[in-house]
mmCIF file of C-alpha atoms in Angstrom:
data_model
loop_
_atom_site.group_PDB
_atom_site.id
_atom_site.type_symbol
_atom_site.label_atom_id
_atom_site.label_comp_id
_atom_site.label_asym_id
_atom_site.label_seq_id
_atom_site.Cartn_x
_atom_site.Cartn_y
_atom_site.Cartn_z
ATOM 1 C CA MET A 1 29.815 -12.389 29.965
ATOM 2 C CA HIS A 2 32.414 -10.228 28.230
ATOM 3 C CA VAL A 3 31.727 -9.788 24.506
ATOM 4 C CA ALA A 4 33.899 -8.075 21.912
ATOM 5 C CA VAL A 5 32.214 -6.529 18.899
ATOM 6 C CA VAL A 6 34.500 -5.806 15.951
ATOM 7 C CA GLY A 7 33.097 -3.156 13.617
ATOM 8 C CA GLY A 8 31.805 0.316 14.381
ATOM 9 C CA GLY A 9 29.149 0.596 11.697
ATOM 10 C CA ILE A 10 25.517 0.615 12.670
ATOM 11 C CA VAL A 11 25.221 -3.191 12.786
ATOM 12 C CA GLY A 12 28.134 -3.447 15.195
ATOM 13 C CA VAL A 13 27.129 -0.517 17.388
ATOM 14 C CA ALA A 14 23.488 -1.607 17.544
ATOM 15 C CA SER A 15 24.609 -5.155 18.422
ATOM 16 C CA ALA A 16 26.818 -3.812 21.207
ATOM 17 C CA TYR A 17 23.860 -1.861 22.553
ATOM 18 C CA GLU A 18 21.483 -4.840 22.501
ATOM 19 C CA LEU A 19 24.082 -7.058 24.173
ATOM 20 C CA ALA A 20 24.664 -4.494 26.911
ATOM 21 C CA VAL A 21 20.927 -4.032 27.502
ATOM 22 C CA ARG A 22 20.780 -7.733 28.266
ATOM 23 C CA GLY A 23 23.583 -7.497 30.777
ATOM 24 C CA ALA A 24 26.719 -8.319 28.793
ATOM 25 C CA ASP A 25 29.997 -6.509 29.392
ATOM 26 C CA VAL A 26 30.777 -5.205 25.896
ATOM 27 C CA THR A 27 33.878 -3.737 24.263
ATOM 28 C CA LEU A 28 33.592 -2.511 20.681
ATOM 29 C CA PHE A 29 36.651 -2.186 18.457
ATOM 30 C CA GLU A 30 36.551 0.069 15.397
ATOM 31 C CA ARG A 31 39.524 0.510 13.062
ATOM 32 C CA GLY A 32 38.717 4.187 12.405
ATOM 33 C CA SER A 33 35.838 6.379 13.482
ATOM 34 C CA LEU A 34 32.302 5.134 13.997
ATOM 35 C CA GLY A 35 30.462 4.780 10.703
ATOM 36 C CA ALA A 36 33.572 5.400 8.604
ATOM 37 C CA GLY A 37 33.194 2.124 6.708
ATOM 38 C CA SER A 38 29.815 2.041 4.983
ATOM 39 C CA THR A 39 27.219 3.498 7.347
ATOM 40 C CA ASP A 40 28.025 7.153 6.741
ATOM 41 C CA ARG A 41 27.824 6.533 2.974
ATOM 42 C CA ALA A 42 24.490 4.739 3.037
ATOM 43 C CA LEU A 43 21.455 6.180 1.269
ATOM 44 C CA GLY A 44 19.373 5.673 4.401
ATOM 45 C CA GLY A 45 16.501 3.657 2.953
ATOM 46 C CA ILE A 46 14.129 1.784 5.268
ATOM 47 C CA ARG A 47 11.736 -0.515 3.451
ATOM 48 C CA ALA A 48 9.794 -3.734 3.699
ATOM 49 C CA GLN A 49 9.524 -4.286 -0.059
ATOM 50 C CA PHE A 50 11.885 -7.227 -0.355
ATOM 51 C CA SER A 51 11.390 -10.399 -2.341
ATOM 52 C CA THR A 52 12.130 -13.063 0.285
ATOM 53 C CA HIS A 53 10.460 -14.056 3.528
ATOM 54 C CA THR A 54 13.585 -13.593 5.649
ATOM 55 C CA ASN A 55 14.358 -10.097 4.420
ATOM 56 C CA VAL A 56 10.735 -9.022 4.854
ATOM 57 C CA GLU A 57 10.793 -10.394 8.411
ATOM 58 C CA LEU A 58 14.025 -8.531 9.167
ATOM 59 C CA SER A 59 12.426 -5.371 7.792
ATOM 60 C CA VAL A 60 9.236 -5.697 9.812
ATOM 61 C CA ALA A 61 11.160 -6.333 13.048
ATOM 62 C CA SER A 62 13.495 -3.417 12.298
ATOM 63 C CA ILE A 63 10.713 -0.986 11.413
ATOM 64 C CA GLU A 64 9.195 -1.580 14.846
ATOM 65 C CA VAL A 65 12.379 -0.021 16.247
ATOM 66 C CA TRP A 66 12.641 2.721 13.632
ATOM 67 C CA ASP A 67 9.065 3.750 14.435
ATOM 68 C CA GLU A 68 9.964 4.442 18.058
ATOM 69 C CA PHE A 69 13.604 5.448 17.564
ATOM 70 C CA GLU A 70 13.337 9.101 18.574
ATOM 71 C CA GLU A 71 11.314 8.297 21.681
ATOM 72 C CA ARG A 72 13.610 5.459 22.699
ATOM 73 C CA PHE A 73 17.013 6.900 21.821
ATOM 74 C CA GLY A 74 16.320 10.616 22.062
ATOM 75 C CA VAL A 75 17.576 11.382 18.556
ATOM 76 C CA ASP A 76 15.637 12.774 15.597
ATOM 77 C CA ILE A 77 16.999 10.794 12.626
ATOM 78 C CA ASP A 78 15.258 12.995 10.031
ATOM 79 C CA ARG A 79 13.071 10.117 8.910
ATOM 80 C CA ARG A 80 10.747 10.904 6.013
ATOM 81 C CA GLN A 81 7.985 8.415 5.392
ATOM 82 C CA THR A 82 7.034 9.013 1.753
ATOM 83 C CA GLY A 83 7.190 5.393 0.623
ATOM 84 C CA TYR A 84 9.084 3.417 -1.984
ATOM 85 C CA LEU A 85 7.848 3.031 -5.541
ATOM 86 C CA PHE A 86 9.216 0.223 -7.742
ATOM 87 C CA VAL A 87 8.398 0.359 -11.466
ATOM 88 C CA THR A 88 8.999 -1.956 -14.426
ATOM 89 C CA ARG A 89 8.561 -2.077 -18.185
ATOM 90 C CA ASP A 90 8.526 -5.879 -18.271
ATOM 91 C CA GLY A 91 5.397 -7.993 -17.989
ATOM 92 C CA ASP A 92 7.210 -10.914 -16.373
ATOM 93 C CA THR A 93 8.651 -8.602 -13.730
ATOM 94 C CA ALA A 94 5.158 -7.245 -13.143
ATOM 95 C CA ASP A 95 4.033 -10.796 -12.326
ATOM 96 C CA VAL A 96 6.958 -11.129 -9.935
ATOM 97 C CA PHE A 97 5.929 -7.833 -8.333
ATOM 98 C CA ALA A 98 2.522 -9.332 -7.574
ATOM 99 C CA ASP A 99 4.116 -12.393 -5.985
ATOM 100 C CA GLN A 100 6.379 -10.217 -3.876
ATOM 101 C CA VAL A 101 3.487 -8.108 -2.633
ATOM 102 C CA ALA A 102 1.706 -11.293 -1.582
ATOM 103 C CA ILE A 103 4.745 -12.293 0.510
ATOM 104 C CA GLN A 104 4.988 -8.839 2.049
ATOM 105 C CA ASN A 105 1.283 -8.756 2.877
ATOM 106 C CA GLU A 106 1.667 -12.049 4.795
ATOM 107 C CA TYR A 107 3.691 -10.099 7.369
ATOM 108 C CA GLY A 108 1.314 -7.151 7.589
ATOM 109 C CA VAL A 109 3.208 -4.926 5.167
ATOM 110 C CA GLU A 110 0.785 -2.561 3.445
ATOM 111 C CA SER A 111 2.406 -2.753 0.029
ATOM 112 C CA ARG A 112 0.302 -2.955 -3.118
ATOM 113 C CA THR A 113 0.631 -3.181 -6.864
ATOM 114 C CA VAL A 114 -0.092 0.019 -8.771
ATOM 115 C CA SER A 115 -0.796 0.830 -12.397
ATOM 116 C CA PRO A 116 1.391 3.411 -14.166
ATOM 117 C CA GLU A 117 -1.468 5.891 -13.875
ATOM 118 C CA GLU A 118 -1.740 5.299 -10.142
ATOM 119 C CA ALA A 119 2.015 5.627 -9.854
ATOM 120 C CA THR A 120 1.927 9.139 -11.313
ATOM 121 C CA GLU A 121 -0.323 10.154 -8.425
ATOM 122 C CA LEU A 122 2.573 9.239 -6.160
ATOM 123 C CA CYS A 123 5.339 10.693 -8.343
ATOM 124 C CA SER A 124 4.030 13.443 -10.614
ATOM 125 C CA GLY A 125 7.145 13.434 -12.802
ATOM 126 C CA LEU A 126 7.022 9.718 -13.586
ATOM 127 C CA ARG A 127 7.055 8.863 -17.294
ATOM 128 C CA ALA A 128 4.031 6.593 -16.973
ATOM 129 C CA ASP A 129 4.024 5.583 -20.643
ATOM 130 C CA GLU A 130 7.372 3.845 -20.118
ATOM 131 C CA PHE A 131 6.092 1.370 -17.543
ATOM 132 C CA VAL A 132 3.555 -1.421 -17.232
ATOM 133 C CA ALA A 133 3.301 -1.824 -13.452
ATOM 134 C CA GLY A 134 4.684 -0.867 -10.090
ATOM 135 C CA THR A 135 4.529 -1.595 -6.398
ATOM 136 C CA TYR A 136 4.251 0.904 -3.578
ATOM 137 C CA CYS A 137 4.368 0.838 0.202
ATOM 138 C CA PRO A 138 3.463 4.065 2.015
ATOM 139 C CA ASP A 139 5.261 2.996 5.190
ATOM 140 C CA ASP A 140 8.680 2.721 3.527
ATOM 141 C CA SER A 141 10.948 5.628 4.342
ATOM 142 C CA PHE A 142 14.472 6.994 4.500
ATOM 143 C CA ALA A 143 16.478 8.557 7.307
ATOM 144 C CA ASP A 144 19.936 9.894 8.167
ATOM 145 C CA PRO A 145 22.267 6.943 8.877
ATOM 146 C CA HIS A 146 24.793 9.084 10.734
ATOM 147 C CA LEU A 147 22.189 10.388 13.179
ATOM 148 C CA ALA A 148 20.880 6.867 13.758
ATOM 149 C CA LEU A 149 24.394 5.596 14.424
ATOM 150 C CA GLN A 150 25.011 8.375 16.919
ATOM 151 C CA GLY A 151 21.754 7.529 18.684
ATOM 152 C CA TYR A 152 22.795 3.913 19.076
ATOM 153 C CA ALA A 153 26.334 4.875 20.128
ATOM 154 C CA ARG A 154 25.187 7.269 22.816
ATOM 155 C CA SER A 155 22.767 4.727 24.259
ATOM 156 C CA ALA A 156 25.409 1.994 24.070
ATOM 157 C CA ARG A 157 27.803 4.111 26.118
ATOM 158 C CA GLU A 158 25.049 4.823 28.629
ATOM 159 C CA GLU A 159 24.592 1.045 28.957
ATOM 160 C CA GLY A 160 28.282 0.672 29.741
ATOM 161 C CA VAL A 161 29.714 -0.290 26.348
ATOM 162 C CA GLU A 162 33.372 0.628 25.954
ATOM 163 C CA ILE A 163 33.783 1.974 22.417
ATOM 164 C CA ARG A 164 37.401 1.954 21.256
ATOM 165 C CA THR A 165 37.787 3.841 17.976
ATOM 166 C CA ASN A 166 41.037 3.936 15.988
ATOM 167 C CA THR A 167 41.705 0.457 17.367
ATOM 168 C CA PRO A 168 41.851 -2.078 14.527
ATOM 169 C CA ALA A 169 41.502 -5.731 15.416
ATOM 170 C CA ALA A 170 44.111 -7.818 13.632
ATOM 171 C CA GLY A 171 42.451 -11.141 14.321
ATOM 172 C CA LEU A 172 40.233 -13.403 16.379
ATOM 173 C CA ASP A 173 41.643 -16.526 17.994
ATOM 174 C CA PRO A 174 38.904 -18.825 19.361
ATOM 175 C CA ARG A 175 40.114 -20.967 22.248
ATOM 176 C CA GLU A 176 38.558 -23.210 24.868
ATOM 177 C CA SER A 177 38.984 -20.432 27.410
ATOM 178 C CA GLY A 178 37.377 -17.786 25.185
ATOM 179 C CA VAL A 179 38.202 -15.692 22.133
ATOM 180 C CA ARG A 180 41.394 -13.690 22.009
ATOM 181 C CA VAL A 181 41.142 -10.418 20.109
ATOM 182 C CA GLU A 182 44.507 -9.447 18.649
ATOM 183 C CA LEU A 183 45.039 -5.697 18.304
ATOM 184 C CA ALA A 184 46.843 -4.507 15.165
ATOM 185 C CA ASP A 185 48.528 -1.447 16.651
ATOM 186 C CA ASP A 186 49.629 -3.253 19.779
ATOM 187 C CA PRO A 187 51.497 -6.424 18.696
ATOM 188 C CA GLY A 188 52.030 -7.499 22.270
ATOM 189 C CA GLY A 189 48.514 -6.691 23.343
ATOM 190 C CA SER A 190 45.342 -8.673 23.170
ATOM 191 C CA VAL A 191 41.987 -8.904 24.902
ATOM 192 C CA THR A 192 40.423 -12.236 25.834
ATOM 193 C CA VAL A 193 36.632 -12.325 25.919
ATOM 194 C CA ASP A 194 33.932 -14.943 26.282
ATOM 195 C CA ALA A 195 32.518 -14.310 22.800
ATOM 196 C CA ALA A 196 33.093 -12.077 19.797
ATOM 197 C CA VAL A 197 30.954 -10.585 17.051
ATOM 198 C CA ASN A 198 32.327 -10.119 13.546
ATOM 199 C CA ALA A 199 30.409 -7.092 12.267
ATOM 200 C CA ALA A 200 33.240 -5.714 10.156
ATOM 201 C CA GLY A 201 31.240 -5.264 6.955
ATOM 202 C CA ALA A 202 33.389 -5.387 3.824
ATOM 203 C CA TRP A 203 36.363 -6.266 6.046
ATOM 204 C CA ALA A 204 34.561 -9.206 7.719
ATOM 205 C CA PRO A 205 36.161 -11.917 5.495
ATOM 206 C CA ARG A 206 39.655 -10.887 6.603
ATOM 207 C CA LEU A 207 38.664 -11.149 10.241
ATOM 208 C CA ALA A 208 36.900 -14.457 9.623
ATOM 209 C CA GLU A 209 40.039 -15.944 8.086
ATOM 210 C CA THR A 210 41.995 -15.273 11.272
ATOM 211 C CA ALA A 211 39.328 -17.173 13.218
ATOM 212 C CA GLY A 212 39.495 -20.179 10.895
ATOM 213 C CA TYR A 213 36.465 -19.777 8.645
ATOM 214 C CA ASP A 214 35.631 -18.340 5.244
ATOM 215 C CA LEU A 215 32.973 -15.797 4.308
ATOM 216 C CA PRO A 216 31.749 -15.474 0.689
ATOM 217 C CA ILE A 217 31.504 -11.700 0.967
ATOM 218 C CA VAL A 218 33.077 -9.334 -1.549
ATOM 219 C CA PRO A 219 33.189 -5.517 -1.574
ATOM 220 C CA HIS A 220 31.594 -3.688 -4.488
ATOM 221 C CA ARG A 221 31.731 0.068 -4.976
ATOM 222 C CA ARG A 222 28.389 1.884 -5.220
ATOM 223 C CA GLN A 223 27.913 5.555 -6.051
ATOM 224 C CA THR A 224 25.418 8.304 -5.222
ATOM 225 C CA ALA A 225 25.069 11.654 -6.969
ATOM 226 C CA VAL A 226 23.533 14.803 -5.517
ATOM 227 C CA VAL A 227 21.654 16.363 -8.428
ATOM 228 C CA GLU A 228 19.981 19.686 -9.088
ATOM 229 C CA PRO A 229 17.297 18.554 -11.564
ATOM 230 C CA GLU A 230 15.722 20.612 -14.309
ATOM 231 C CA ARG A 231 12.642 21.003 -12.167
ATOM 232 C CA PRO A 232 12.474 20.397 -8.420
ATOM 233 C CA VAL A 233 11.656 16.951 -7.097
ATOM 234 C CA PRO A 234 8.807 17.383 -4.579
ATOM 235 C CA GLU A 235 9.774 16.383 -1.053
ATOM 236 C CA SER A 236 6.557 14.359 -0.918
ATOM 237 C CA ASP A 237 7.755 12.037 -3.706
ATOM 238 C CA PRO A 238 8.646 8.452 -2.774
ATOM 239 C CA LEU A 239 12.018 6.871 -3.337
ATOM 240 C CA VAL A 240 11.621 5.583 -6.899
ATOM 241 C CA ILE A 241 13.443 2.503 -8.207
ATOM 242 C CA ASP A 242 13.495 1.354 -11.827
ATOM 243 C CA ALA A 243 13.616 -2.415 -11.288
ATOM 244 C CA ASP A 244 14.811 -2.976 -14.865
ATOM 245 C CA THR A 245 17.960 -0.826 -14.695
ATOM 246 C CA THR A 246 18.493 -0.268 -10.898
ATOM 247 C CA ALA A 247 18.332 3.518 -11.510
ATOM 248 C CA HIS A 248 16.813 5.177 -8.462
ATOM 249 C CA PHE A 249 16.310 8.588 -6.939
ATOM 250 C CA ARG A 250 14.831 10.173 -3.863
ATOM 251 C CA PRO A 251 14.048 13.766 -2.977
ATOM 252 C CA GLU A 252 16.476 15.840 -0.990
ATOM 253 C CA ARG A 253 15.930 19.283 0.454
ATOM 254 C CA ASP A 254 15.353 22.335 -1.776
ATOM 255 C CA GLY A 255 14.232 20.327 -4.795
ATOM 256 C CA ARG A 256 17.459 18.388 -5.144
ATOM 257 C CA ALA A 257 17.621 14.618 -5.516
ATOM 258 C CA LEU A 258 19.946 11.777 -4.636
ATOM 259 C CA VAL A 259 20.455 9.588 -7.699
ATOM 260 C CA GLY A 260 22.028 6.150 -7.886
ATOM 261 C CA GLY A 261 22.194 2.853 -9.712
ATOM 262 C CA HIS A 262 24.664 0.308 -11.056
ATOM 263 C CA PHE A 263 24.727 0.173 -14.839
ATOM 264 C CA SER A 264 27.950 -1.579 -15.814
ATOM 265 C CA GLU A 265 27.864 -5.097 -17.249
ATOM 266 C CA THR A 266 30.823 -5.909 -15.014
ATOM 267 C CA ASP A 267 30.973 -5.473 -11.254
ATOM 268 C CA PRO A 268 34.611 -5.789 -10.223
ATOM 269 C CA VAL A 269 35.573 -6.538 -6.654
ATOM 270 C CA VAL A 270 37.403 -3.579 -5.170
ATOM 271 C CA ASP A 271 40.026 -3.280 -2.462
ATOM 272 C CA ALA A 272 38.128 -2.207 0.639
ATOM 273 C CA ASP A 273 41.137 -0.160 1.748
ATOM 274 C CA ARG A 274 41.730 1.565 -1.581
ATOM 275 C CA PHE A 275 38.786 2.854 -3.579
ATOM 276 C CA SER A 276 37.680 6.263 -4.746
ATOM 277 C CA GLU A 277 35.031 7.844 -2.536
ATOM 278 C CA THR A 278 34.192 10.375 -5.264
ATOM 279 C CA PRO A 279 31.634 9.502 -7.972
ATOM 280 C CA ASP A 280 32.947 8.914 -11.475
ATOM 281 C CA THR A 281 31.921 11.656 -13.905
ATOM 282 C CA ASP A 282 30.881 9.207 -16.638
ATOM 283 C CA TRP A 283 28.789 7.266 -14.155
ATOM 284 C CA ALA A 284 27.118 10.439 -12.843
ATOM 285 C CA VAL A 285 26.174 11.499 -16.374
ATOM 286 C CA GLU A 286 24.660 8.094 -17.084
ATOM 287 C CA ALA A 287 22.876 8.045 -13.729
ATOM 288 C CA VAL A 288 21.143 11.327 -14.493
ATOM 289 C CA GLU A 289 20.254 10.120 -17.985
ATOM 290 C CA ARG A 290 18.790 6.900 -16.571
ATOM 291 C CA ALA A 291 16.861 8.857 -13.965
ATOM 292 C CA GLY A 292 15.560 11.028 -16.807
ATOM 293 C CA GLU A 293 14.157 7.886 -18.451
ATOM 294 C CA VAL A 294 12.153 7.304 -15.270
ATOM 295 C CA ALA A 295 10.944 10.824 -14.471
ATOM 296 C CA ASP A 296 10.915 14.125 -16.293
ATOM 297 C CA TYR A 297 12.553 16.004 -13.440
ATOM 298 C CA PHE A 298 15.913 15.125 -14.971
ATOM 299 C CA GLY A 299 17.245 16.320 -18.317
ATOM 300 C CA PRO A 300 20.212 17.924 -20.075
ATOM 301 C CA GLU A 301 20.086 20.984 -17.845
ATOM 302 C CA SER A 302 20.406 18.967 -14.641
ATOM 303 C CA CYS A 303 23.541 19.748 -12.646
ATOM 304 C CA LEU A 304 25.759 17.593 -10.471
ATOM 305 C CA ALA A 305 26.002 19.163 -7.018
ATOM 306 C CA GLY A 306 28.130 16.548 -5.273
ATOM 307 C CA GLY A 307 28.064 12.913 -4.313
ATOM 308 C CA TRP A 308 29.987 10.051 -2.791
ATOM 309 C CA ALA A 309 30.885 6.388 -3.186
ATOM 310 C CA GLY A 310 30.882 3.610 -0.629
ATOM 311 C CA LEU A 311 30.961 -0.156 -0.352
ATOM 312 C CA TYR A 312 28.354 -2.866 -0.497
ATOM 313 C CA ALA A 313 29.481 -6.062 1.246
ATOM 314 C CA VAL A 314 27.872 -8.524 -1.147
ATOM 315 C CA THR A 315 27.045 -12.229 -0.841
ATOM 316 C CA PRO A 316 26.117 -14.486 -3.797
ATOM 317 C CA ASP A 317 22.386 -14.368 -2.945
ATOM 318 C CA HIS A 318 22.257 -10.786 -1.594
ATOM 319 C CA HIS A 319 21.292 -11.963 1.884
ATOM 320 C CA ALA A 320 23.333 -11.322 4.991
ATOM 321 C CA ILE A 321 25.285 -13.996 6.824
ATOM 322 C CA VAL A 322 24.081 -14.097 10.425
ATOM 323 C CA GLU A 323 25.250 -17.121 12.399
ATOM 324 C CA GLU A 324 27.575 -18.511 15.013
ATOM 325 C CA SER A 325 30.393 -19.265 12.597
ATOM 326 C CA VAL A 326 32.733 -21.072 14.983
ATOM 327 C CA PRO A 327 32.283 -21.614 18.713
ATOM 328 C CA GLY A 328 32.310 -18.232 20.395
ATOM 329 C CA VAL A 329 32.258 -16.125 17.209
ATOM 330 C CA VAL A 330 29.002 -14.753 15.774
ATOM 331 C CA THR A 331 29.010 -13.180 12.314
ATOM 332 C CA ALA A 332 26.649 -10.428 11.147
ATOM 333 C CA ALA A 333 27.873 -9.191 7.765
ATOM 334 C CA GLY A 334 27.292 -9.265 4.011
ATOM 335 C CA PHE A 335 24.050 -7.291 3.942
ATOM 336 C CA SER A 336 24.496 -6.372 0.276
ATOM 337 C CA GLY A 337 23.355 -2.802 0.833
ATOM 338 C CA HIS A 338 20.665 -3.488 3.437
ATOM 339 C CA GLY A 339 22.714 -3.273 6.621
ATOM 340 C CA PHE A 340 21.477 0.119 7.773
ATOM 341 C CA GLN A 341 17.800 -0.665 7.545
ATOM 342 C CA HIS A 342 18.091 -4.186 8.985
ATOM 343 C CA ALA A 343 20.424 -3.199 11.829
ATOM 344 C CA PRO A 344 17.801 -3.027 14.611
ATOM 345 C CA ALA A 345 16.491 -6.559 14.080
ATOM 346 C CA THR A 346 19.960 -7.929 13.348
ATOM 347 C CA ALA A 347 21.285 -6.471 16.596
ATOM 348 C CA ARG A 348 18.616 -8.250 18.587
ATOM 349 C CA VAL A 349 19.346 -11.488 16.747
ATOM 350 C CA VAL A 350 23.070 -11.140 17.456
ATOM 351 C CA ALA A 351 22.394 -10.673 21.167
ATOM 352 C CA GLU A 352 20.178 -13.767 21.127
ATOM 353 C CA LEU A 353 22.771 -15.881 19.323
ATOM 354 C CA VAL A 354 25.512 -14.836 21.744
ATOM 355 C CA LEU A 355 23.513 -15.080 24.962
ATOM 356 C CA ASP A 356 20.859 -17.701 24.192
ATOM 357 C CA GLY A 357 22.459 -19.798 21.478
ATOM 358 C CA GLU A 358 19.542 -19.261 19.092
ATOM 359 C CA SER A 359 17.498 -16.398 17.688
ATOM 360 C CA SER A 360 13.874 -15.679 18.502
ATOM 361 C CA THR A 361 13.286 -12.216 16.983
ATOM 362 C CA VAL A 362 13.632 -13.609 13.448
ATOM 363 C CA ASP A 363 14.423 -17.138 12.321
ATOM 364 C CA VAL A 364 17.853 -16.676 10.733
ATOM 365 C CA SER A 365 18.685 -20.362 10.411
ATOM 366 C CA GLY A 366 18.682 -19.911 6.629
ATOM 367 C CA LEU A 367 21.282 -17.143 6.815
ATOM 368 C CA ASP A 368 24.178 -19.419 7.726
ATOM 369 C CA ARG A 369 27.051 -19.518 5.245
ATOM 370 C CA GLY A 370 26.533 -23.244 4.703
ATOM 371 C CA ARG A 371 23.536 -22.431 2.513
ATOM 372 C CA PHE A 372 25.850 -21.752 -0.408
ATOM 373 C CA GLU A 373 27.293 -25.254 -0.310
ATOM 374 C CA ARG A 374 23.827 -26.739 0.149
ATOM 375 C CA GLY A 375 22.402 -24.671 -2.714
ATOM 376 C CA GLU A 376 19.516 -23.563 -0.526
ATOM 377 C CA GLY A 377 17.533 -20.377 -0.329
ATOM 378 C CA PRO A 378 16.299 -17.813 -2.842
ATOM 379 C CA THR A 379 18.210 -14.808 -4.141
ATOM 380 C CA GLU A 380 17.015 -11.382 -3.104
ATOM 381 C CA ARG A 381 15.769 -9.658 -6.264
ATOM 382 C CA ASN A 382 15.062 -6.169 -4.924
ATOM 383 C CA VAL A 383 18.604 -4.833 -4.801
ATOM 384 C CA ALA A 384 19.381 -1.298 -5.923
#
């Protein structure tokens, strides 16, 4: 079977790899360079602390791969397993935290609720008096998305995947004889395959439209600041998320921190082809101030040392769309910021959908786009 994968982020490249491992003849089309869409701008978080069964399952199945990634792919992805710490000031959210931990524990995740005092043992700079409760999982981690992508890409090539960068796909045309992939820079050229995978991230809706279906995915700009705090953030600190404001930070090398969060009351849809990749100064100032409300590492003397902005491909319920959308075309997009960490499990699911007609790694039947019309399924709450 010849399969075309459109999208050279980590979901697309990992899917191409898993398809090739199972014997498919795979060609991957990427409009620019590998990872140039969202992967190279990801924060690199890998966690199981989600609020819904499906996302926890995707995490658990993915972490099995992340745990053996260096041995399997021969690449050190600079993974640091210091955990994730969520904190809240709100009693109702604290109750929700407890419910979420119960869901996570069902799947063997070793998350737990923590008191503010216990949380300060994990993050010494935490302003414990500000919060009423938290949750922590020691197995949560973060890694370098670019290194992980390169590991998948190298292994995909070794399995025979043809990776065609700087080759934008203009459209997908499903037919009885297969799926024709139209190439944007070659109006007279096309490639006909047995099946195609739409893993184009924020650009997935455009590709879907050419194939005759709609995707409720919109691109939102998210920013990250590299900060030199007033006092160094220990490298042993977890990635800390203020669930009330979305402010978050994680340690970098040499005492620096990566700081993020979305604080605006509005969240305009942006043009995926035209957005600033540089953080806004006003946003960076507010991000540091919000981080300073969480931990005393940050204050007026903190300095901005760099940063970047990228895209979240967001669905209404902050879950991905993973399905066979029309005969011969499988979609894996709309991860709402969780694409990097869920890529390993998603890739296996994609291979199963293409080659077997159904998934066995994780039950993704609830991730079809029809759920929005049916009004089914919960919204993922743990989005930063």
